[in-house]
Coordinates of C-alpha atoms and ligand atoms in Angstrom, one line a residue:
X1 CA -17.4 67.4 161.2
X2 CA -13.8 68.8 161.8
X3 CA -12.2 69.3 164.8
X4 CA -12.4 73.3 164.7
X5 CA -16.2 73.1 163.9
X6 CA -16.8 70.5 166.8
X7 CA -14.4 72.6 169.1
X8 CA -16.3 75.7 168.7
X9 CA -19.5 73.8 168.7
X10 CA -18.5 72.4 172.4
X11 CA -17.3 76.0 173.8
X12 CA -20.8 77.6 173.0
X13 CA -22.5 74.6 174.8
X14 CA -19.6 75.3 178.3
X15 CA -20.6 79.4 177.6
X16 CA -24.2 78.5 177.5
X17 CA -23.6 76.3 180.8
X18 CA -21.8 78.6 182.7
X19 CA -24.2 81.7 182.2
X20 CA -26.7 79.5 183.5
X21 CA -24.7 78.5 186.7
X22 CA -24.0 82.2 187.3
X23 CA -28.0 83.1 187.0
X24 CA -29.0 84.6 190.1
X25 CA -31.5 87.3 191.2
X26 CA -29.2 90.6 191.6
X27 CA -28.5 92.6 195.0
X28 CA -30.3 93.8 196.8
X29 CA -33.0 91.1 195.7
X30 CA -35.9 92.8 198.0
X31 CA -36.6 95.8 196.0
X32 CA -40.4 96.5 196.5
X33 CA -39.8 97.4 200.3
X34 CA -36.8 97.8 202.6
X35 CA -35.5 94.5 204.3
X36 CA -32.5 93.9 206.4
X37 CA -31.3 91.5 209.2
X38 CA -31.7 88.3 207.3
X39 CA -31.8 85.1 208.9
X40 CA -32.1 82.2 205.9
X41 CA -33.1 79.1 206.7
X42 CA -33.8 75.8 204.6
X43 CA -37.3 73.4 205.4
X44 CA -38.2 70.2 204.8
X45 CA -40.4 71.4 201.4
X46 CA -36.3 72.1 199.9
X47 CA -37.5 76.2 199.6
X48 CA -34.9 78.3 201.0
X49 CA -37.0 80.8 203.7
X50 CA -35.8 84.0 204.4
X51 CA -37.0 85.9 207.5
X52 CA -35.6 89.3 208.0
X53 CA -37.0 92.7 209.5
X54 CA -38.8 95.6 207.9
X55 CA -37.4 99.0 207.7
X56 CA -39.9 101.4 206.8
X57 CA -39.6 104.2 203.9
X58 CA -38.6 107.6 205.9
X59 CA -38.4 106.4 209.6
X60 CA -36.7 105.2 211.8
X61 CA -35.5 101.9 213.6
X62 CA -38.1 102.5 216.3
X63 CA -40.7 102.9 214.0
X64 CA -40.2 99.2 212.9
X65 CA -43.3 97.4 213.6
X66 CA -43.9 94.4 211.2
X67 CA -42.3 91.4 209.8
X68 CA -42.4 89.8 206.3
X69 CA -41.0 86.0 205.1
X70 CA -39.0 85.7 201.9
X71 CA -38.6 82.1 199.4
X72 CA -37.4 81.1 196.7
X73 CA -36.3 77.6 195.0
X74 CA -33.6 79.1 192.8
X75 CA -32.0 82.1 193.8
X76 CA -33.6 84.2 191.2
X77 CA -37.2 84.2 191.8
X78 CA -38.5 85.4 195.4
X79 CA -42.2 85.1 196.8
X80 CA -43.1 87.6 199.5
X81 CA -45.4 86.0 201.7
X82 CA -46.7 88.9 203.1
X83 CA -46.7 90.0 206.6
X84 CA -46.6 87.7 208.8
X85 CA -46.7 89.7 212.5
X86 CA -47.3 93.0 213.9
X87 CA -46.7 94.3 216.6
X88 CA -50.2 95.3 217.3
X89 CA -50.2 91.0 217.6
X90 CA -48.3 91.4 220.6
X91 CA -50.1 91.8 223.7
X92 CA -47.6 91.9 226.0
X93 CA -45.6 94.4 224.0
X94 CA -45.0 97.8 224.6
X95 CA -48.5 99.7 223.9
X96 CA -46.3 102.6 221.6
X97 CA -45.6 99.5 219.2
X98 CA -42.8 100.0 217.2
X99 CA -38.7 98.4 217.5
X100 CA -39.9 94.6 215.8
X101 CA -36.0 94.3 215.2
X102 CA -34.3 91.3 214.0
X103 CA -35.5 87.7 214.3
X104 CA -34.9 84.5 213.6
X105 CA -37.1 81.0 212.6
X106 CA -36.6 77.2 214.1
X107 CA -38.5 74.2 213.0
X108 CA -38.7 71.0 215.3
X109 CA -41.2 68.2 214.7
X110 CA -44.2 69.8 212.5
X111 CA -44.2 73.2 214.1
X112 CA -42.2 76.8 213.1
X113 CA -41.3 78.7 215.9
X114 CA -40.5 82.5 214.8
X115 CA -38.5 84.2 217.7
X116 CA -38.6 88.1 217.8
X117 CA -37.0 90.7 220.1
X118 CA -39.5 93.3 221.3
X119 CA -39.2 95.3 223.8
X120 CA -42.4 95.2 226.9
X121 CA -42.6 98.8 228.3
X122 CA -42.0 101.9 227.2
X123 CA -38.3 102.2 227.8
X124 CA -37.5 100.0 224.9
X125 CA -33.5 99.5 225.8
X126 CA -34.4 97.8 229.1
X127 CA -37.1 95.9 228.7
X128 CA -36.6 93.6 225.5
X129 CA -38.2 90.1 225.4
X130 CA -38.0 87.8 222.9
X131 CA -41.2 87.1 221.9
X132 CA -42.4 83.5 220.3
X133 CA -45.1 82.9 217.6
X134 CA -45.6 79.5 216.4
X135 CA -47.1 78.0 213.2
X136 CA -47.5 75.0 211.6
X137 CA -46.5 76.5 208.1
X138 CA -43.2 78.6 207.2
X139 CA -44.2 81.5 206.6
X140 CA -48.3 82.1 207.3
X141 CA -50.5 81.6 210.3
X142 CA -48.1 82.6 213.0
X143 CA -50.0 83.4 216.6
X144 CA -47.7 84.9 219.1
X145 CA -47.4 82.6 222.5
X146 CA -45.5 85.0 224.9
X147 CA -42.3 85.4 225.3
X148 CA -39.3 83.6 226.7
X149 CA -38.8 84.2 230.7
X150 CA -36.1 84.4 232.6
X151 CA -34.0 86.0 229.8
X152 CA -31.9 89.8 230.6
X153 CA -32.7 92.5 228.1
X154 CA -30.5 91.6 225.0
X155 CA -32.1 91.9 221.4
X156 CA -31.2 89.7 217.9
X157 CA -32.1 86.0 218.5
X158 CA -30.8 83.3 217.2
X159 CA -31.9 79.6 217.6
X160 CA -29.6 76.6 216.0
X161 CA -30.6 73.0 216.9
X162 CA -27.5 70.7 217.5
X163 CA -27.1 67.1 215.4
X164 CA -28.3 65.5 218.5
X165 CA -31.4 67.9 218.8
X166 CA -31.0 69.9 221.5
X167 CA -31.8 73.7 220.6
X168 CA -29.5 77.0 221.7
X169 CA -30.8 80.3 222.0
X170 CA -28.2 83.1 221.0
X171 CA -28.1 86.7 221.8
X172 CA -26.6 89.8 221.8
X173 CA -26.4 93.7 221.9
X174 CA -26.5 95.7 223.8
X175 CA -25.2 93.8 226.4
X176 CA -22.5 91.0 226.3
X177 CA -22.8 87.9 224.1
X178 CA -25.0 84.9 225.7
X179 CA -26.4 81.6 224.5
X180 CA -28.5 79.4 226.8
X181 CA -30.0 75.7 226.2
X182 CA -33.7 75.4 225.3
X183 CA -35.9 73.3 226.5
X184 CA -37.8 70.7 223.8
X185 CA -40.9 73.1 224.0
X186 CA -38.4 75.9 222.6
X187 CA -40.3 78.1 224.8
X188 CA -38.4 78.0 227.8
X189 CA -35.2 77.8 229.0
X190 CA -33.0 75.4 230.4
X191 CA -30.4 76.4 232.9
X192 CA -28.3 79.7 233.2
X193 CA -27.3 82.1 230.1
X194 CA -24.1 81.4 229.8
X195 CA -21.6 84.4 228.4
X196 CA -19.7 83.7 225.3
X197 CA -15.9 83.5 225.5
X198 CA -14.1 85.0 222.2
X199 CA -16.6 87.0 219.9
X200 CA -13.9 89.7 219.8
X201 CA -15.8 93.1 219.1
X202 CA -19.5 91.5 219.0
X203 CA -21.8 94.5 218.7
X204 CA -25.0 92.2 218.2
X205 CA -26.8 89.6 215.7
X206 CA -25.1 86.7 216.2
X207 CA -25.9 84.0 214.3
X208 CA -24.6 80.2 214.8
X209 CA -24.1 77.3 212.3
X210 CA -22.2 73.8 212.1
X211 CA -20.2 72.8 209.2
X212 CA -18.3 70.0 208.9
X213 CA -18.6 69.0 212.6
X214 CA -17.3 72.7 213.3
X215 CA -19.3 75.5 215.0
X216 CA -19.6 79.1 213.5
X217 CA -20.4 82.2 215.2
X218 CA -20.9 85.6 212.4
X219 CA -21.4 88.5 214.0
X220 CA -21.7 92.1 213.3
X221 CA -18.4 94.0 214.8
X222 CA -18.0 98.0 216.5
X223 CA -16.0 98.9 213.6
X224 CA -16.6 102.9 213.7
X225 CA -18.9 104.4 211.7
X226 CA -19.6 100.9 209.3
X227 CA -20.0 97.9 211.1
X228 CA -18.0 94.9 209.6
X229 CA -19.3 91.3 210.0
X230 CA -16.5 88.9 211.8
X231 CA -16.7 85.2 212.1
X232 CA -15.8 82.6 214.9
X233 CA -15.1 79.1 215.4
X234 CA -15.7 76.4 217.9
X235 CA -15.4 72.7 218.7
X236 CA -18.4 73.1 221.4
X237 CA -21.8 75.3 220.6
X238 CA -21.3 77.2 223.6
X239 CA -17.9 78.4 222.9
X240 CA -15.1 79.2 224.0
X241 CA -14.9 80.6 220.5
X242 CA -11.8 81.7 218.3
X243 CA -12.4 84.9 216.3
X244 CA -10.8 84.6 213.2
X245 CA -11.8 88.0 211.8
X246 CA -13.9 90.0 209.0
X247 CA -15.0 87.9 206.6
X248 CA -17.3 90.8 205.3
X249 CA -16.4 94.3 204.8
X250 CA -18.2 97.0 205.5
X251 CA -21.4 97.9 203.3
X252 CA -22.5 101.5 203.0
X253 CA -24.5 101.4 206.2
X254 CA -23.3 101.3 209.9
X255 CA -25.1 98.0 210.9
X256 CA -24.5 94.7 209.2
X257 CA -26.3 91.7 210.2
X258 CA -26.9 88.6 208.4
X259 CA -26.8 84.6 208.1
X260 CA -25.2 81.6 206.5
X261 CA -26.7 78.9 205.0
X262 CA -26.1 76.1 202.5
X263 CA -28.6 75.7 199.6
X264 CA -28.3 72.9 196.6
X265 CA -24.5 72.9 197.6
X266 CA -23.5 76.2 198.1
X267 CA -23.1 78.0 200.7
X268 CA -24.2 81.5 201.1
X269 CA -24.5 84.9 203.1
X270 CA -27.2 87.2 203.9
X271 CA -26.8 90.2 204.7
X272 CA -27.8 93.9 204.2
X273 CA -26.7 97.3 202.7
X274 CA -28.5 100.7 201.8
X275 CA -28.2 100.2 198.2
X276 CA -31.7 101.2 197.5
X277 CA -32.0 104.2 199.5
X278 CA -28.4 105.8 198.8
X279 CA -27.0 104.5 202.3
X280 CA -29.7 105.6 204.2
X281 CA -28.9 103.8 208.0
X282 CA -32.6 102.9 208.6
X283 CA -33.5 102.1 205.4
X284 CA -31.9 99.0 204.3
X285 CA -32.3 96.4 201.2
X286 CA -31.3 92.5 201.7
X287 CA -28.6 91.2 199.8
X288 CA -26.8 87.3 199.0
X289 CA -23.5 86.5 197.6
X290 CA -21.5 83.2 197.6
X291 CA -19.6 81.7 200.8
X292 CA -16.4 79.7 200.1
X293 CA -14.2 77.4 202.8
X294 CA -11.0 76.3 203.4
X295 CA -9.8 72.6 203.8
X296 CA -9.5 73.8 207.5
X297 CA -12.8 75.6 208.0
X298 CA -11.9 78.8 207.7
X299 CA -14.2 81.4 205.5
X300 CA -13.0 83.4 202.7
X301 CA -13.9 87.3 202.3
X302 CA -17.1 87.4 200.8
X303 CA -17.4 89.5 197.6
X304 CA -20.0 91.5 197.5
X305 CA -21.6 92.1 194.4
X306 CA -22.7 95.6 194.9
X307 CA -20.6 98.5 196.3
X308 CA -18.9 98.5 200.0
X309 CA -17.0 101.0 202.3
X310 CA -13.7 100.1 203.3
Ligands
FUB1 O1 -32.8 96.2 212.5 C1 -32.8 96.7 213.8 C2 -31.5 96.4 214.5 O2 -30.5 97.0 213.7 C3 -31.2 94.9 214.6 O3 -31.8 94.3 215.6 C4 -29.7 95.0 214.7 O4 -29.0 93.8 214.5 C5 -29.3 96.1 213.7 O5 -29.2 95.5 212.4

């Protein structure tokens, strides 16, 4: 064989390759219902979970009132697992149902514990809880078990469990910022909330992770009129934190809300945009695109892969 016919044999082997590398389902990658608020998580069975709220064709966020779970083991092919709460499951919950807004999942030794803010009487801004349902699968079989007391009304929770096990609730909007420790039961809390320092124009959804020994706070920001998502970092899981900015612009919705997660060695982010309804506000679509890091921590603007607002 020459060298020109072997040369041009190789390229169309590295073409082949790198199509393959770049397969991926395309935003938004919900499309048979509207999704938004996506917390990703990956279990012990190596599927990558997704659990993020249901907007409903037409209404409103108050009219939210179930949730679904998302997998996939590739990126490109996604199993709804159906419903897996409503909020006529809540007994404690506001009897008008309605306003399941965005939760999050945590696994610790055989059981999934799915937190969800809802709100218990009829004046929905005062009276969130955040509601916990256990299971012992991912993403079936959940049975709520109450809610978390001792907590002030803040909605979008967020659960990380450090290296050394112990487990931080997160929250925010519409009130201040606050984390507090959990107890082992995940169920109850232990000591004060504790107000976190340097989330620079939090509006709500935090969500924390650890890379690299190094705490990370995202967060959805007041940006007028389209929210933009910032990002934080820390040495200690209760802050003080260090904004260092927007990582993602704007999409063509006002709230933005999402999570970051590594998956077969890349790291990516979750969030959400109107794509699918022409930028309807309370009809949203989930989306992914790739993450990239510094040497020194610090995150690169995610590209989006579908259209944005400045
Ligand atoms: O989806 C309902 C609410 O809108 C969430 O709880 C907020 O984070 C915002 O995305």
């Amino acid at each position: 064989m020459n060298y020109t016919k072997y040369l041009l044999i190789a390229l169309a082997i590295a073409s082949v390759g790198s199509t393959q590398a770049a397969e991926r389902a395309p935003n938004p990658f919900i499309t048979h219902m509207f999704t938004a608020d996506p917390s990703a998580h990956v279990w012990e069975d190596g599927r990558l979970y997704v659990y993020p709220s249901s907007d409903i064709k037409g209404k409103g966020y108050k009219d939210m009132d179930g949730y679904h779970v998302f997998s996939t083991d590739d990126m490109i092919t996604w199993k709804d697992h159906g419903e897996i709460l409503h909020s006529r499951d809540v007994e404690w919950g506001r009897e008008q149902g309605g306003w399941m807004w965005a939760p999050d999942c945590a696994y610790r030794d055989g059981t999934y514990y799915y937190y969800f803010p809802h709100p218990s009487g009829p004046k929905a801004k005062t009276s969130w809880k955040i509601g916990v349902a256990t299971s012992t699968k991912p993403a079936s079989d959940f049975k709520v078990q109450g809610y978390i007391e001792g907590l002030q009304s803040l909605i979008d929770p967020c659960v990380f469990i450090d290296d050394d096990g112990q487990a931080y609730l997160y929250r925010a909007g519409p009130g201040a910022p606050h984390a507090v420790k959990l107890k082992e039961n995940m169920m109850e809390i232990d000591g004060e909330e504790i107000e976190q320092i340097g989330l620079d124009g939090i509006r709500e959804g935090p969500f924390v992770f650890k890379r690299n020994g190094i705490y990370y706070t995202i967060y959805p920001d007041d940006f007028p009129k389209f929210n933009k998502m910032r990002y934080a970092m820390s040495d200690n899981p209760l802050g003080p934190w260090e904004c260092k900015g927007v990582f993602l612009d704007s999409t063509d919705v006002i709230t933005t809300h999402g999570s970051c997660v590594e998956y077969k060695g890349q790291w990516y982010l979750f969030y959400h945009n109107g794509a699918l309804s022409g930028g309807k506000a309370t009809n949203r679509s989930i989306c992914f695109d790739k993450v990239f890091f510094n040497d020194d921590g610090t995150i690169n603007k995610v590209e989006q892969t579908l259209g944005k607002n400045k």
